[in-house]
Every structure is written in C-alpha cells, then in structure tokens.
Amino acid sequence: MGNPGRQSKVFRLRFKNPRYNRIVRLNTETIARNMGFSEDQVFDITLAVEEAYTNAIEHGGKTARECLELEIIYRQLPDRLVISIKDSGCGFDGSVADLSGQASDVINDRGRGLGLILHLSDHAEIISEPGSGTTIRITKFLIPPVVPESEVRP
C-alpha cells in the first residue's frame, strides 16, 4: 500500500512518432502495481491510459510529414496516481474541459475513448489550446482494501 509520508514521484516517457503501446501498457501496470492498486484497478488505469494514448495518436492533428510527439507523465502521490498524456498536435479551442459531464457510450466501437476514460478513472480532464497540443489528465485514487470486520484481530 502507498506510504502516506512519502513525497510525490514523477516518471516521464517521451515519444516521437509514437507507436509504443506495449511500453506504455507495461509501464502503467508496473507503476500502478507498485503503488498498491488492486489488479482490477491496475486494469482500469491501464485501459484508460491506453485509450488516451491512442486518442492522442489518432487526433494529434499532425500530417504524415510532421512529427507527432507524445509525453506521458506519471505523478505518484501518497493517495493517488495522476497520469497526463500530452500530444504536440494542433490542439483545439477548449482550454480545460472537465469530462465529468460526458455521457459514456461504451457500446459503439468508435468514439468511446473519452467515455471509457471517464468511467475508469476517478477524475479526468482535457486541457487544450489551438497550436499547443492537448493533454488528457487521468486521476485514480488509492483506496485501501476494505477488510471485513470478521477478519479484524483485536
């Protein structure tokens, strides 16, 4: 489980012309497991990050001749993991969009990424500005497992 007295740790991955889904998945799983998240939570976090990563690649707005750069920042705090996925694309007019009001339509094969990210995370937001790229920030809180009263020893 996470150590409440420790400081935050930051781990960064940077990619040019990114196609490293496996590396992103393995790093995300390792960081989440080492923090003490359950296997179900590790799965949720990893899937949310993969969706954001894929979204950044698909919608980064770069043409084939331009180089898309991605940065993934994992910030480990005592009570949560905050992951930012930033692309170097064209961005859009929307400075900060809190995804909490988004409907999650997970039935369609396309266009479900933001809904999944919202559903799988405790908080998600999009930060974007024309010409400056887009960042999707995902937060998952570390909640200690509940121990049934019958298993608590005096």
PDB file of C-alpha atoms in Angstrom:
ATOM      1  CA  MET A   1       0.000   0.000   0.000  1.00  0.00           C
ATOM      2  CA  GLY A   2       1.096   3.580  -0.500  1.00  0.00           C
ATOM      3  CA  ASN A   3       3.234   5.260   2.141  1.00  0.00           C
ATOM      4  CA  PRO A   4       1.411   8.404   3.383  1.00  0.00           C
ATOM      5  CA  GLY A   5       4.648  10.118   4.407  1.00  0.00           C
ATOM      6  CA  ARG A   6       6.425   9.889   1.083  1.00  0.00           C
ATOM      7  CA  GLN A   7       6.810  12.694  -1.408  1.00  0.00           C
ATOM      8  CA  SER A   8       5.459  12.537  -4.925  1.00  0.00           C
ATOM      9  CA  LYS A   9       7.460  10.765  -7.617  1.00  0.00           C
ATOM     10  CA  VAL A  10       7.384  11.717 -11.273  1.00  0.00           C
ATOM     11  CA  PHE A  11       8.179   9.422 -14.186  1.00  0.00           C
ATOM     12  CA  ARG A  12       8.148  10.630 -17.808  1.00  0.00           C
ATOM     13  CA  LEU A  13       8.029   8.881 -21.162  1.00  0.00           C
ATOM     14  CA  ARG A  14       8.583  10.861 -24.371  1.00  0.00           C
ATOM     15  CA  PHE A  15       7.981   9.517 -27.864  1.00  0.00           C
ATOM     16  CA  LYS A  16       8.486  10.894 -31.378  1.00  0.00           C
ATOM     17  CA  ASN A  17       6.228   9.249 -33.953  1.00  0.00           C
ATOM     18  CA  PRO A  18       4.844   7.077 -31.150  1.00  0.00           C
ATOM     19  CA  ARG A  19       3.786   3.502 -31.727  1.00  0.00           C
ATOM     20  CA  TYR A  20       4.838   2.043 -28.405  1.00  0.00           C
ATOM     21  CA  ASN A  21       1.556   0.830 -26.921  1.00  0.00           C
ATOM     22  CA  ARG A  22       3.224  -2.153 -25.235  1.00  0.00           C
ATOM     23  CA  ILE A  23       5.793   0.028 -23.445  1.00  0.00           C
ATOM     24  CA  VAL A  24       3.055   2.387 -22.252  1.00  0.00           C
ATOM     25  CA  ARG A  25       0.948  -0.549 -21.025  1.00  0.00           C
ATOM     26  CA  LEU A  26       3.825  -2.243 -19.173  1.00  0.00           C
ATOM     27  CA  ASN A  27       4.986   0.983 -17.504  1.00  0.00           C
ATOM     28  CA  THR A  28       1.458   1.877 -16.449  1.00  0.00           C
ATOM     29  CA  GLU A  29       0.827  -1.593 -14.999  1.00  0.00           C
ATOM     30  CA  THR A  30       4.150  -1.616 -13.148  1.00  0.00           C
ATOM     31  CA  ILE A  31       3.698   1.836 -11.621  1.00  0.00           C
ATOM     32  CA  ALA A  32       0.087   1.131 -10.546  1.00  0.00           C
ATOM     33  CA  ARG A  33       1.002  -2.269  -9.036  1.00  0.00           C
ATOM     34  CA  ASN A  34       3.988  -0.828  -7.171  1.00  0.00           C
ATOM     35  CA  MET A  35       1.715   1.828  -5.663  1.00  0.00           C
ATOM     36  CA  GLY A  36      -0.582  -0.867  -4.262  1.00  0.00           C
ATOM     37  CA  PHE A  37      -3.576  -0.715  -6.598  1.00  0.00           C
ATOM     38  CA  SER A  38      -5.640  -3.895  -6.881  1.00  0.00           C
ATOM     39  CA  GLU A  39      -5.453  -5.904 -10.116  1.00  0.00           C
ATOM     40  CA  ASP A  40      -8.905  -4.597 -11.131  1.00  0.00           C
ATOM     41  CA  GLN A  41      -7.710  -1.025 -10.565  1.00  0.00           C
ATOM     42  CA  VAL A  42      -4.479  -1.719 -12.487  1.00  0.00           C
ATOM     43  CA  PHE A  43      -6.590  -2.936 -15.415  1.00  0.00           C
ATOM     44  CA  ASP A  44      -8.827   0.164 -15.269  1.00  0.00           C
ATOM     45  CA  ILE A  45      -5.893   2.571 -15.074  1.00  0.00           C
ATOM     46  CA  THR A  46      -4.046   0.832 -17.904  1.00  0.00           C
ATOM     47  CA  LEU A  47      -7.084   0.783 -20.182  1.00  0.00           C
ATOM     48  CA  ALA A  48      -7.786   4.485 -19.521  1.00  0.00           C
ATOM     49  CA  VAL A  49      -4.164   5.403 -20.334  1.00  0.00           C
ATOM     50  CA  GLU A  50      -4.178   3.254 -23.484  1.00  0.00           C
ATOM     51  CA  GLU A  51      -7.374   4.983 -24.641  1.00  0.00           C
ATOM     52  CA  ALA A  52      -5.856   8.433 -24.029  1.00  0.00           C
ATOM     53  CA  TYR A  53      -2.619   7.415 -25.773  1.00  0.00           C
ATOM     54  CA  THR A  54      -4.496   6.048 -28.803  1.00  0.00           C
ATOM     55  CA  ASN A  55      -6.671   9.172 -28.887  1.00  0.00           C
ATOM     56  CA  ALA A  56      -3.557  11.372 -28.903  1.00  0.00           C
ATOM     57  CA  ILE A  57      -2.080   9.409 -31.820  1.00  0.00           C
ATOM     58  CA  GLU A  58      -5.306   9.433 -33.838  1.00  0.00           C
ATOM     59  CA  HIS A  59      -6.338  13.030 -33.172  1.00  0.00           C
ATOM     60  CA  GLY A  60      -2.975  14.753 -32.652  1.00  0.00           C
ATOM     61  CA  GLY A  61      -3.638  16.666 -35.841  1.00  0.00           C
ATOM     62  CA  LYS A  62      -0.258  16.088 -37.444  1.00  0.00           C
ATOM     63  CA  THR A  63       0.096  15.178 -41.092  1.00  0.00           C
ATOM     64  CA  ALA A  64       2.231  12.244 -42.214  1.00  0.00           C
ATOM     65  CA  ARG A  65       5.160  14.610 -42.858  1.00  0.00           C
ATOM     66  CA  GLU A  66       5.047  16.215 -39.427  1.00  0.00           C
ATOM     67  CA  CYS A  67       6.391  14.521 -36.334  1.00  0.00           C
ATOM     68  CA  LEU A  68       3.887  13.909 -33.557  1.00  0.00           C
ATOM     69  CA  GLU A  69       5.471  13.916 -30.124  1.00  0.00           C
ATOM     70  CA  LEU A  70       3.823  12.447 -27.055  1.00  0.00           C
ATOM     71  CA  GLU A  71       4.732  12.771 -23.410  1.00  0.00           C
ATOM     72  CA  ILE A  72       3.255  10.668 -20.637  1.00  0.00           C
ATOM     73  CA  ILE A  73       3.836  11.900 -17.102  1.00  0.00           C
ATOM     74  CA  TYR A  74       3.090   9.616 -14.157  1.00  0.00           C
ATOM     75  CA  ARG A  75       2.846  11.527 -10.878  1.00  0.00           C
ATOM     76  CA  GLN A  76       2.722   9.230  -7.868  1.00  0.00           C
ATOM     77  CA  LEU A  77       1.253  10.921  -4.810  1.00  0.00           C
ATOM     78  CA  PRO A  78       0.648   9.255  -1.451  1.00  0.00           C
ATOM     79  CA  ASP A  79      -3.092   8.863  -2.103  1.00  0.00           C
ATOM     80  CA  ARG A  80      -3.383   8.878  -5.913  1.00  0.00           C
ATOM     81  CA  LEU A  81      -1.819   8.390  -9.296  1.00  0.00           C
ATOM     82  CA  VAL A  82      -2.155  11.247 -11.794  1.00  0.00           C
ATOM     83  CA  ILE A  83      -1.259  10.470 -15.396  1.00  0.00           C
ATOM     84  CA  SER A  84      -1.019  13.160 -18.071  1.00  0.00           C
ATOM     85  CA  ILE A  85      -0.893  12.247 -21.753  1.00  0.00           C
ATOM     86  CA  LYS A  86       0.203  15.263 -23.817  1.00  0.00           C
ATOM     87  CA  ASP A  87       0.476  15.466 -27.596  1.00  0.00           C
ATOM     88  CA  SER A  88       2.217  18.060 -29.752  1.00  0.00           C
ATOM     89  CA  GLY A  89      -0.747  18.304 -32.116  1.00  0.00           C
ATOM     90  CA  CYS A  90      -2.736  21.319 -33.212  1.00  0.00           C
ATOM     91  CA  GLY A  91      -4.970  21.385 -30.121  1.00  0.00           C
ATOM     92  CA  PHE A  92      -8.455  22.874 -30.101  1.00  0.00           C
ATOM     93  CA  ASP A  93     -10.321  25.751 -28.504  1.00  0.00           C
ATOM     94  CA  GLY A  94     -11.408  24.465 -25.137  1.00  0.00           C
ATOM     95  CA  SER A  95      -8.681  25.373 -22.621  1.00  0.00           C
ATOM     96  CA  VAL A  96      -9.899  22.990 -19.871  1.00  0.00           C
ATOM     97  CA  ALA A  97     -12.729  20.518 -20.295  1.00  0.00           C
ATOM     98  CA  ASP A  98     -13.825  18.528 -17.279  1.00  0.00           C
ATOM     99  CA  LEU A  99     -15.080  15.189 -18.566  1.00  0.00           C
ATOM    100  CA  SER A 100     -17.377  14.551 -15.593  1.00  0.00           C
ATOM    101  CA  GLY A 101     -20.401  15.738 -17.589  1.00  0.00           C
ATOM    102  CA  GLN A 102     -19.703  13.499 -20.593  1.00  0.00           C
ATOM    103  CA  ALA A 103     -22.029  10.603 -21.322  1.00  0.00           C
ATOM    104  CA  SER A 104     -20.185   7.332 -21.665  1.00  0.00           C
ATOM    105  CA  ASP A 105     -21.360   5.403 -24.692  1.00  0.00           C
ATOM    106  CA  VAL A 106     -19.312   2.227 -24.478  1.00  0.00           C
ATOM    107  CA  ILE A 107     -21.429   0.278 -26.982  1.00  0.00           C
ATOM    108  CA  ASN A 108     -20.104   1.875 -30.188  1.00  0.00           C
ATOM    109  CA  ASP A 109     -16.727   0.686 -31.483  1.00  0.00           C
ATOM    110  CA  ARG A 110     -15.586   4.221 -32.344  1.00  0.00           C
ATOM    111  CA  GLY A 111     -15.790   7.387 -30.290  1.00  0.00           C
ATOM    112  CA  ARG A 112     -15.933   5.646 -26.937  1.00  0.00           C
ATOM    113  CA  GLY A 113     -12.465   6.564 -25.668  1.00  0.00           C
ATOM    114  CA  LEU A 114     -13.349   9.643 -23.615  1.00  0.00           C
ATOM    115  CA  GLY A 115     -16.364   7.885 -22.111  1.00  0.00           C
ATOM    116  CA  LEU A 116     -14.208   4.919 -21.124  1.00  0.00           C
ATOM    117  CA  ILE A 117     -11.551   7.175 -19.648  1.00  0.00           C
ATOM    118  CA  LEU A 118     -14.202   8.902 -17.552  1.00  0.00           C
ATOM    119  CA  HIS A 119     -15.762   5.626 -16.459  1.00  0.00           C
ATOM    120  CA  LEU A 120     -12.438   4.027 -15.479  1.00  0.00           C
ATOM    121  CA  SER A 121     -10.880   6.991 -13.670  1.00  0.00           C
ATOM    122  CA  ASP A 122     -11.849   8.927 -10.564  1.00  0.00           C
ATOM    123  CA  HIS A 123     -11.347  12.233 -12.377  1.00  0.00           C
ATOM    124  CA  ALA A 124     -10.427  13.139 -15.953  1.00  0.00           C
ATOM    125  CA  GLU A 125      -9.963  16.397 -17.798  1.00  0.00           C
ATOM    126  CA  ILE A 126      -8.809  17.671 -21.172  1.00  0.00           C
ATOM    127  CA  ILE A 127      -6.566  20.713 -21.405  1.00  0.00           C
ATOM    128  CA  SER A 128      -6.100  22.107 -24.911  1.00  0.00           C
ATOM    129  CA  GLU A 129      -5.299  25.286 -26.762  1.00  0.00           C
ATOM    130  CA  PRO A 130      -5.044  25.855 -30.508  1.00  0.00           C
ATOM    131  CA  GLY A 131      -1.432  25.439 -31.603  1.00  0.00           C
ATOM    132  CA  SER A 132      -0.299  23.997 -28.257  1.00  0.00           C
ATOM    133  CA  GLY A 133      -1.458  20.392 -28.329  1.00  0.00           C
ATOM    134  CA  THR A 134      -3.802  18.587 -25.966  1.00  0.00           C
ATOM    135  CA  THR A 135      -3.338  16.980 -22.562  1.00  0.00           C
ATOM    136  CA  ILE A 136      -5.646  14.368 -21.068  1.00  0.00           C
ATOM    137  CA  ARG A 137      -5.149  14.123 -17.297  1.00  0.00           C
ATOM    138  CA  ILE A 138      -6.372  10.987 -15.520  1.00  0.00           C
ATOM    139  CA  THR A 139      -6.554  10.634 -11.729  1.00  0.00           C
ATOM    140  CA  LYS A 140      -7.097   7.399  -9.800  1.00  0.00           C
ATOM    141  CA  PHE A 141      -7.211   7.459  -6.004  1.00  0.00           C
ATOM    142  CA  LEU A 142      -5.512   4.766  -3.983  1.00  0.00           C
ATOM    143  CA  ILE A 143      -8.176   3.357  -1.710  1.00  0.00           C
ATOM    144  CA  PRO A 144      -7.077   0.819   0.883  1.00  0.00           C
ATOM    145  CA  PRO A 145      -8.860  -2.520   0.613  1.00  0.00           C
ATOM    146  CA  VAL A 146     -11.787  -2.997   2.961  1.00  0.00           C
ATOM    147  CA  VAL A 147     -11.143  -5.732   5.494  1.00  0.00           C
ATOM    148  CA  PRO A 148     -14.304  -7.469   6.718  1.00  0.00           C
ATOM    149  CA  GLU A 149     -14.910  -6.997  10.432  1.00  0.00           C
ATOM    150  CA  SER A 150     -14.782 -10.740  10.967  1.00  0.00           C
ATOM    151  CA  GLU A 151     -11.132 -10.714   9.843  1.00  0.00           C
ATOM    152  CA  VAL A 152     -10.000  -7.832  12.070  1.00  0.00           C
ATOM    153  CA  ARG A 153      -7.988  -9.053  15.062  1.00  0.00           C
ATOM    154  CA  PRO A 154      -8.164  -7.205  18.358  1.00  0.00           C
TER     155      PRO A 154
END
